[in-house]
XYZ file of N, CA, C and O in Angstrom:
568
model
N 94.341 80.859 112.487
C 95.489 80.974 111.634
C 96.448 81.751 112.090
O 96.144 82.877 112.789
N 97.697 81.434 112.119
C 98.781 82.261 112.675
C 99.237 83.276 111.737
O 99.098 83.011 110.395
N 99.763 84.465 112.297
C 100.195 85.339 111.318
C 101.710 85.165 111.028
O 102.478 84.805 111.893
N 102.119 85.605 109.866
C 103.559 85.437 109.533
C 103.879 86.761 109.059
O 103.232 87.568 108.811
N 105.261 86.995 109.189
C 106.019 88.315 108.769
C 105.793 88.506 107.168
O 106.316 87.687 106.488
N 105.099 89.678 107.052
C 105.158 89.821 105.406
C 106.509 90.303 104.915
O 107.507 90.732 105.562
N 106.586 89.995 103.467
C 107.725 90.375 102.891
C 107.938 91.787 102.835
O 107.104 92.709 102.991
N 109.231 92.389 102.266
C 109.438 93.665 101.993
C 108.358 94.315 100.992
O 107.986 95.494 101.264
N 108.095 93.547 99.992
C 107.120 93.911 98.936
C 105.780 94.466 99.523
O 105.079 95.293 98.952
N 105.449 93.526 100.653
C 104.127 93.957 101.097
C 104.228 95.436 101.656
O 103.232 96.121 101.447
N 105.247 95.708 102.310
C 105.310 96.991 103.011
C 105.418 98.090 101.947
O 104.857 99.166 102.099
N 106.181 97.905 100.892
C 106.105 98.929 99.773
C 104.857 99.091 99.131
O 104.353 100.084 99.023
N 104.163 98.010 98.850
C 102.861 98.084 98.330
C 101.865 98.845 99.195
O 101.066 99.654 98.841
N 102.083 98.442 100.548
C 100.905 99.119 101.575
C 101.316 100.731 101.525
O 100.287 101.322 101.631
N 102.384 101.072 101.631
C 102.624 102.558 101.510
C 102.394 103.107 100.423
O 101.835 104.159 100.491
N 102.718 102.586 99.196
C 102.278 103.084 97.898
C 100.684 103.272 97.788
O 100.113 104.312 97.308
N 100.065 102.154 98.320
C 98.685 102.221 98.429
C 98.067 103.294 99.147
O 97.080 104.057 98.855
N 98.716 103.672 100.392
C 98.270 104.690 101.090
C 98.475 106.018 100.530
O 97.597 106.880 100.283
N 99.773 106.426 100.007
C 99.981 107.421 99.214
C 99.020 107.671 97.959
O 98.410 108.764 97.710
N 98.822 106.750 97.278
C 97.809 106.596 96.134
C 96.306 106.977 96.582
O 95.827 108.022 95.879
N 95.883 106.496 97.681
C 94.554 106.915 98.112
C 94.755 108.219 98.789
O 93.545 108.876 98.727
N 95.645 108.669 99.191
C 95.711 109.953 99.823
C 95.612 111.016 98.768
O 94.928 112.217 98.978
N 96.318 110.581 97.553
C 96.119 111.555 96.300
C 94.633 111.521 95.921
O 94.098 112.660 95.336
N 93.986 110.390 95.806
C 92.603 110.546 95.772
C 91.750 111.346 96.681
O 90.847 112.053 96.297
N 92.170 111.416 97.870
C 91.362 112.206 98.876
C 91.689 113.823 98.530
O 90.742 114.623 98.474
N 92.899 114.169 98.233
C 93.345 115.350 97.722
C 92.401 115.736 96.441
O 91.835 116.791 96.466
N 92.284 114.807 95.443
C 91.573 114.989 94.326
C 90.119 115.320 94.655
O 89.308 116.163 94.146
N 89.586 114.490 95.537
C 88.103 114.758 96.047
C 87.901 115.918 96.717
O 86.953 116.691 96.401
N 88.785 116.478 97.551
C 88.797 117.659 98.272
C 88.840 118.702 97.234
O 88.313 119.742 97.339
N 89.843 118.634 96.154
C 89.860 119.756 95.329
C 88.715 119.936 94.365
O 88.241 121.072 94.228
N 87.955 118.801 94.084
C 86.790 119.034 93.256
C 85.625 119.333 94.142
O 84.713 119.840 93.579
N 85.596 119.321 95.368
C 84.496 119.906 96.172
C 84.809 121.042 96.718
O 83.875 122.054 96.811
N 86.020 121.422 97.272
C 86.212 122.551 98.065
C 86.617 123.821 96.978
O 86.423 124.860 97.261
N 87.354 123.467 95.996
C 87.939 124.397 95.016
C 87.370 124.060 93.660
O 87.840 124.538 92.589
N 85.878 123.752 93.553
C 85.175 123.432 92.306
C 85.182 124.696 91.509
O 85.393 124.671 90.180
N 85.011 125.834 92.002
C 84.851 126.965 91.213
C 86.059 127.452 90.466
O 86.208 127.593 89.285
N 87.262 127.166 91.207
C 88.586 127.454 90.608
C 88.907 126.459 89.531
O 89.445 126.926 88.470
N 88.650 125.257 89.722
C 88.823 124.269 88.754
C 87.931 124.517 87.627
O 88.495 124.406 86.375
N 86.792 124.861 87.692
C 85.841 125.031 86.657
C 86.369 126.415 85.712
O 85.973 126.258 84.582
N 86.884 127.283 86.396
C 87.389 128.492 85.550
C 88.351 128.017 84.552
O 88.646 128.763 83.665
N 89.265 126.999 84.972
C 90.315 126.523 84.138
C 89.852 125.606 83.035
O 90.773 125.213 82.072
N 88.742 125.213 82.945
C 88.317 124.218 82.117
C 87.449 124.811 80.877
O 86.815 125.888 81.221
N 87.329 124.133 79.794
C 86.442 124.542 78.739
C 84.994 124.236 79.223
O 84.595 123.571 79.983
N 84.078 125.133 78.590
C 82.776 125.139 79.109
C 82.072 123.737 78.924
O 81.239 123.423 79.669
N 82.378 122.945 77.899
C 81.888 121.666 77.518
C 82.248 120.664 79.016
O 81.502 119.926 79.236
N 83.341 120.809 79.473
C 84.019 120.075 80.508
C 83.150 120.507 81.913
O 82.780 119.665 82.543
N 82.926 121.774 82.039
C 82.248 122.267 83.119
C 80.869 121.828 83.010
O 80.299 121.354 84.031
N 80.175 121.603 81.968
C 78.831 121.265 81.584
C 78.676 119.856 82.096
O 77.912 119.376 82.912
N 79.804 118.971 81.870
C 79.950 117.580 82.223
C 79.856 117.352 83.762
O 79.216 116.623 84.399
N 80.923 118.212 84.297
C 80.952 118.314 85.935
C 79.441 118.608 86.515
O 79.049 118.117 87.452
N 78.850 119.749 85.904
C 77.640 120.286 86.424
C 76.461 119.396 86.353
O 75.426 119.333 87.135
N 76.565 118.447 85.340
C 75.498 117.426 85.236
C 75.619 116.233 85.956
O 74.612 115.560 85.906
N 76.601 116.145 86.631
C 76.903 114.848 87.553
C 75.777 114.948 88.585
O 75.479 115.905 89.366
N 75.262 113.795 88.961
C 74.232 113.818 90.013
C 74.733 113.802 91.446
O 75.967 113.763 91.681
N 73.928 114.202 92.253
C 74.373 114.629 93.625
C 75.193 113.220 94.324
O 76.036 113.560 95.071
N 74.546 112.138 94.023
C 75.272 111.062 94.666
C 76.547 110.580 94.226
O 77.233 109.858 94.909
N 76.999 111.179 93.027
C 78.197 110.794 92.367
C 79.362 111.326 93.447
O 80.373 110.564 93.585
N 79.155 112.506 94.001
C 80.274 113.059 95.019
C 80.343 112.069 96.248
O 81.364 111.940 96.735
N 79.152 111.678 96.533
C 79.130 110.681 97.814
C 80.010 109.381 97.631
O 80.668 108.805 98.396
N 79.664 108.830 96.245
C 80.294 107.754 95.875
C 81.878 107.830 95.886
O 82.755 107.001 95.989
N 82.216 109.017 95.224
C 83.672 109.425 95.035
C 84.223 109.364 96.537
O 85.379 108.903 96.691
N 83.610 110.047 97.650
C 83.980 110.118 98.927
C 84.154 108.751 99.539
O 85.196 108.414 100.031
N 83.259 107.821 99.401
C 83.393 106.515 99.769
C 84.664 105.753 99.137
O 85.271 105.022 99.833
N 84.711 106.005 97.794
C 85.948 105.259 97.077
C 87.294 105.698 97.807
O 88.136 104.795 98.072
N 87.461 106.967 98.048
C 88.691 107.422 98.344
C 88.989 107.369 99.765
O 90.093 106.924 100.339
N 88.059 107.447 100.509
C 88.116 107.462 102.120
C 88.339 106.047 102.574
O 89.040 105.664 103.301
N 87.521 105.138 101.985
C 87.657 103.728 102.106
C 89.054 103.097 101.653
O 89.598 102.279 102.391
N 89.622 103.695 100.565
C 90.795 103.224 100.163
C 91.801 103.749 101.200
O 92.744 102.993 101.450
N 91.754 105.012 101.700
C 92.765 105.291 102.697
C 92.680 104.540 103.869
O 93.684 104.006 104.538
N 91.458 104.266 104.501
C 91.237 103.372 105.579
C 91.820 101.987 105.268
O 92.470 101.291 106.103
N 91.434 101.530 104.299
C 91.935 100.045 103.816
C 93.530 99.978 103.671
O 94.056 98.962 104.241
N 93.941 101.054 103.257
C 95.569 100.963 103.290
C 96.070 101.170 104.568
O 97.114 100.489 104.772
N 95.483 101.904 105.404
C 96.063 102.125 106.753
C 95.900 100.777 107.512
O 96.703 100.130 108.266
N 94.866 100.148 107.143
C 94.506 98.720 107.782
C 95.541 97.711 107.378
O 95.953 96.861 108.241
N 95.922 97.730 106.099
C 97.050 97.080 105.603
C 98.364 97.209 106.280
O 98.938 96.402 106.730
N 98.607 98.523 106.389
C 99.894 98.896 107.198
C 99.965 98.289 108.562
O 101.017 98.099 109.003
N 98.784 98.242 109.241
C 98.721 97.676 110.678
C 98.344 96.319 110.585
O 98.125 95.644 111.650
N 98.237 95.761 109.488
C 98.255 94.333 109.185
C 96.864 93.652 109.734
O 96.821 92.716 110.472
N 95.595 94.294 109.522
C 94.417 93.904 109.961
C 93.520 93.304 108.922
O 93.714 93.908 107.694
N 92.981 92.363 108.935
C 92.218 91.638 107.984
C 91.065 92.262 107.573
O 90.489 92.234 106.407
N 90.708 93.240 108.464
C 89.479 94.244 108.007
C 89.752 95.053 106.734
O 88.928 95.638 106.247
N 91.094 95.082 106.318
C 91.569 95.671 105.096
C 90.888 95.234 103.917
O 90.391 95.911 103.031
N 90.573 93.788 103.839
C 89.980 93.205 102.820
C 88.482 93.803 102.435
O 88.199 94.222 101.289
N 87.671 93.672 103.399
C 86.318 94.158 103.075
C 86.354 95.724 102.828
O 85.491 96.308 102.099
N 87.130 96.477 103.667
C 87.291 97.881 103.540
C 87.673 98.321 102.060
O 87.145 99.003 101.228
N 88.890 97.618 101.640
C 89.273 97.752 100.094
C 88.131 97.256 99.124
O 88.034 97.658 98.031
N 87.361 96.317 99.473
C 86.223 95.788 98.700
C 85.200 96.896 98.565
O 84.662 97.013 97.418
N 84.833 97.583 99.642
C 83.918 98.663 99.530
C 84.435 99.841 98.661
O 83.849 100.377 97.657
N 85.880 100.092 98.719
C 86.381 101.117 97.920
C 86.383 100.698 96.302
O 86.063 101.457 95.610
N 86.678 99.327 96.100
C 86.609 98.858 94.864
C 85.144 99.097 94.246
O 84.929 99.484 93.016
N 84.123 98.633 94.993
C 82.814 98.746 94.557
C 82.453 100.344 94.261
O 81.852 100.652 93.245
N 82.832 101.242 95.199
C 82.563 102.544 94.758
C 83.335 103.216 93.702
O 82.767 103.738 92.984
N 84.448 102.671 93.511
C 85.418 103.042 92.362
C 84.568 102.507 90.937
O 84.525 103.245 89.861
N 84.155 101.377 91.027
C 83.447 100.730 89.868
C 82.270 101.605 89.592
O 81.939 101.866 88.385
N 81.451 102.000 90.576
C 80.239 102.567 90.353
C 80.566 104.124 89.887
O 79.974 104.527 88.768
N 81.527 104.784 90.648
C 81.932 106.138 90.048
C 82.467 106.215 88.789
O 82.013 106.850 87.856
N 83.527 105.318 88.358
C 84.162 105.419 87.234
C 83.099 104.956 85.948
O 83.253 105.199 84.881
N 82.452 103.841 86.412
C 81.378 103.292 85.539
C 80.424 104.363 84.900
O 80.060 104.533 83.740
N 79.977 105.169 86.017
C 79.135 106.256 85.570
C 79.822 107.174 84.820
O 79.250 107.566 83.651
N 80.895 107.550 85.137
C 81.765 108.790 84.561
C 81.906 108.352 82.991
O 81.716 109.067 82.150
N 82.285 107.041 82.708
C 82.573 106.597 81.430
C 81.542 106.294 80.534
O 81.479 106.491 79.384
N 80.464 105.642 81.076
C 79.339 105.176 80.422
C 78.110 106.012 80.352
O 77.128 105.757 79.272
N 77.882 106.883 81.419
C 76.527 107.710 81.649
C 76.857 109.015 81.224
O 75.815 109.772 81.273
N 77.973 109.643 80.870
C 78.184 110.841 80.572
C 78.601 110.849 79.249
O 79.115 109.893 78.702
N 78.870 112.134 78.520
C 79.428 112.265 77.232
C 80.920 112.714 77.225
O 81.489 113.227 76.348
N 81.703 112.113 78.265
C 83.101 112.399 78.635
C 83.775 112.037 77.407
O 84.872 112.777 77.015
N 83.636 110.920 76.709
C 84.469 110.504 75.464
C 84.123 111.449 74.346
O 85.110 111.681 73.807
N 82.989 111.953 74.104
C 82.794 112.852 73.044
C 83.415 114.247 73.423
O 83.719 114.870 72.536
N 83.233 114.607 74.647
C 83.824 115.977 74.984
C 85.319 115.932 75.063
O 85.964 117.026 74.547
N 85.896 115.042 75.829
C 87.215 115.108 75.971
C 88.076 114.251 74.994
O 89.204 114.443 74.554
N 87.425 113.155 74.621
C 88.132 112.229 73.638
C 88.559 110.974 74.364
O 88.209 110.750 75.642
N 89.151 109.968 73.648
C 89.493 108.774 74.268
C 90.548 108.952 75.423
O 90.597 107.980 76.248
N 91.226 109.963 75.540
C 92.172 110.061 76.427
C 91.556 110.250 77.865
O 92.172 109.962 78.938
N 90.233 110.330 77.932
C 89.287 110.548 78.998
C 89.285 109.226 79.734
O 88.662 109.202 80.838
N 89.586 108.199 78.987
C 89.422 106.719 79.703
C 90.663 106.279 80.337
O 90.451 105.451 81.135
N 91.814 106.774 80.014
C 93.004 106.222 80.731
C 93.038 106.463 82.213
O 93.217 105.410 82.818
N 92.676 107.492 82.843
C 92.852 107.771 84.199
C 91.695 106.812 84.905
O 92.234 106.237 85.931
N 90.495 106.840 84.481
C 89.669 105.869 85.177
C 89.895 104.482 85.248
O 89.753 103.833 86.067
N 90.542 104.067 84.032
C 90.871 102.626 83.830
C 92.112 102.431 84.774
O 92.185 101.302 85.362
N 93.151 103.391 84.944
C 94.195 103.237 85.965
C 93.590 103.134 87.466
O 94.009 102.113 88.216
N 92.729 103.886 87.631
C 92.158 103.913 89.162
C 91.354 102.501 89.330
O 91.482 101.796 90.264
N 90.524 102.107 88.395
C 89.944 100.713 88.472
C 90.943 99.572 88.648
O 90.678 98.862 89.401
N 91.957 99.660 87.903
C 92.990 98.507 87.926
C 93.750 98.685 89.235
O 93.724 97.537 89.884
N 94.044 99.734 89.702
C 94.609 99.765 91.068
C 93.714 99.339 92.088
O 94.147 98.586 92.994
N 92.509 99.837 92.127
C 91.553 99.327 93.005
C 91.333 97.903 93.021
O 91.176 97.088 94.075
N 91.260 97.272 91.984
C 91.090 95.746 91.790
C 92.368 95.077 92.416
O 92.234 94.301 93.113
N 93.451 95.463 91.910
C 94.828 95.012 92.600
C 94.876 95.115 94.060
O 95.164 94.033 94.751
N 94.482 96.241 94.676
C 94.461 96.313 96.121
C 93.599 95.510 96.778
O 93.975 94.668 97.795
N 92.467 95.187 96.311
C 91.490 94.313 96.881
C 92.056 93.062 96.904
O 92.154 92.208 97.910
N 92.425 92.411 95.703
C 92.892 91.181 95.669
C 94.249 90.858 96.190
O 94.467 89.910 96.703
N 95.077 91.801 96.370
C 96.359 92.014 97.079
C 96.056 91.683 98.560
O 96.651 90.952 99.211
N 95.156 92.479 99.191
C 94.784 92.423 100.354
C 94.318 90.993 100.787
O 94.612 90.311 101.960
N 93.405 90.379 99.955
C 92.956 89.069 99.955
C 94.030 88.030 100.060
O 93.966 87.177 101.005
N 95.094 88.149 99.152
C 96.094 87.283 99.212
C 96.870 87.504 100.480
O 97.547 86.435 100.964
N 97.143 88.743 100.826
C 98.014 88.895 102.139
C 97.371 88.212 103.310
O 97.978 87.603 104.141
N 95.897 88.314 103.335
C 95.264 87.536 104.520
C 95.363 86.092 104.288
O 95.487 85.430 105.443
N 95.232 85.454 103.053
C 95.467 84.144 102.950
C 96.835 83.715 103.219
O 96.953 82.560 103.954
N 97.764 84.440 103.085
C 99.178 84.109 103.556
C 99.593 84.342 104.889
O 100.626 83.907 105.527
N 98.513 84.864 105.741
C 98.724 84.954 107.237
C 99.483 86.144 107.569
O 99.694 86.359 108.662
N 99.544 87.239 106.545
C 100.255 88.574 106.863
C 99.327 89.529 107.659
O 99.879 90.510 108.274
N 97.886 89.081 107.718
C 97.135 90.032 108.282
C 96.496 89.256 109.410
O 96.220 88.081 109.326
N 96.219 89.951 110.627
C 95.565 89.444 111.809
C 94.065 89.734 111.765
O 93.703 90.675 111.487
């Protein structure tokens, strides 16, 4: 398949995807490097939620955000490898957010507002995966 030049929207989405995923890396690093400072600012119930997370949760979080950054960079350099890498990010997001929403008491502790950000993250991860697949099918990726 020959590659074709992507439209302007592709470049806007790829740059926004990278910025979004870099914010995810910042969030990951914040919760790992500055966990104590974050916990000092939270109510005890929320600290208990964070402390009760299994050790694998942090690894899945890392896979989600770092695969997202790599996948976004691959989009920017127009590589088909972006599709499976963003797929890995999506899978990790689904595991991470699914656990957070359904295996913890976050909705009882924080309320229904605790659902908003995880849903936004899931929706964006789904979008980026399927957008990368579409970009590959249109010949924008090599």
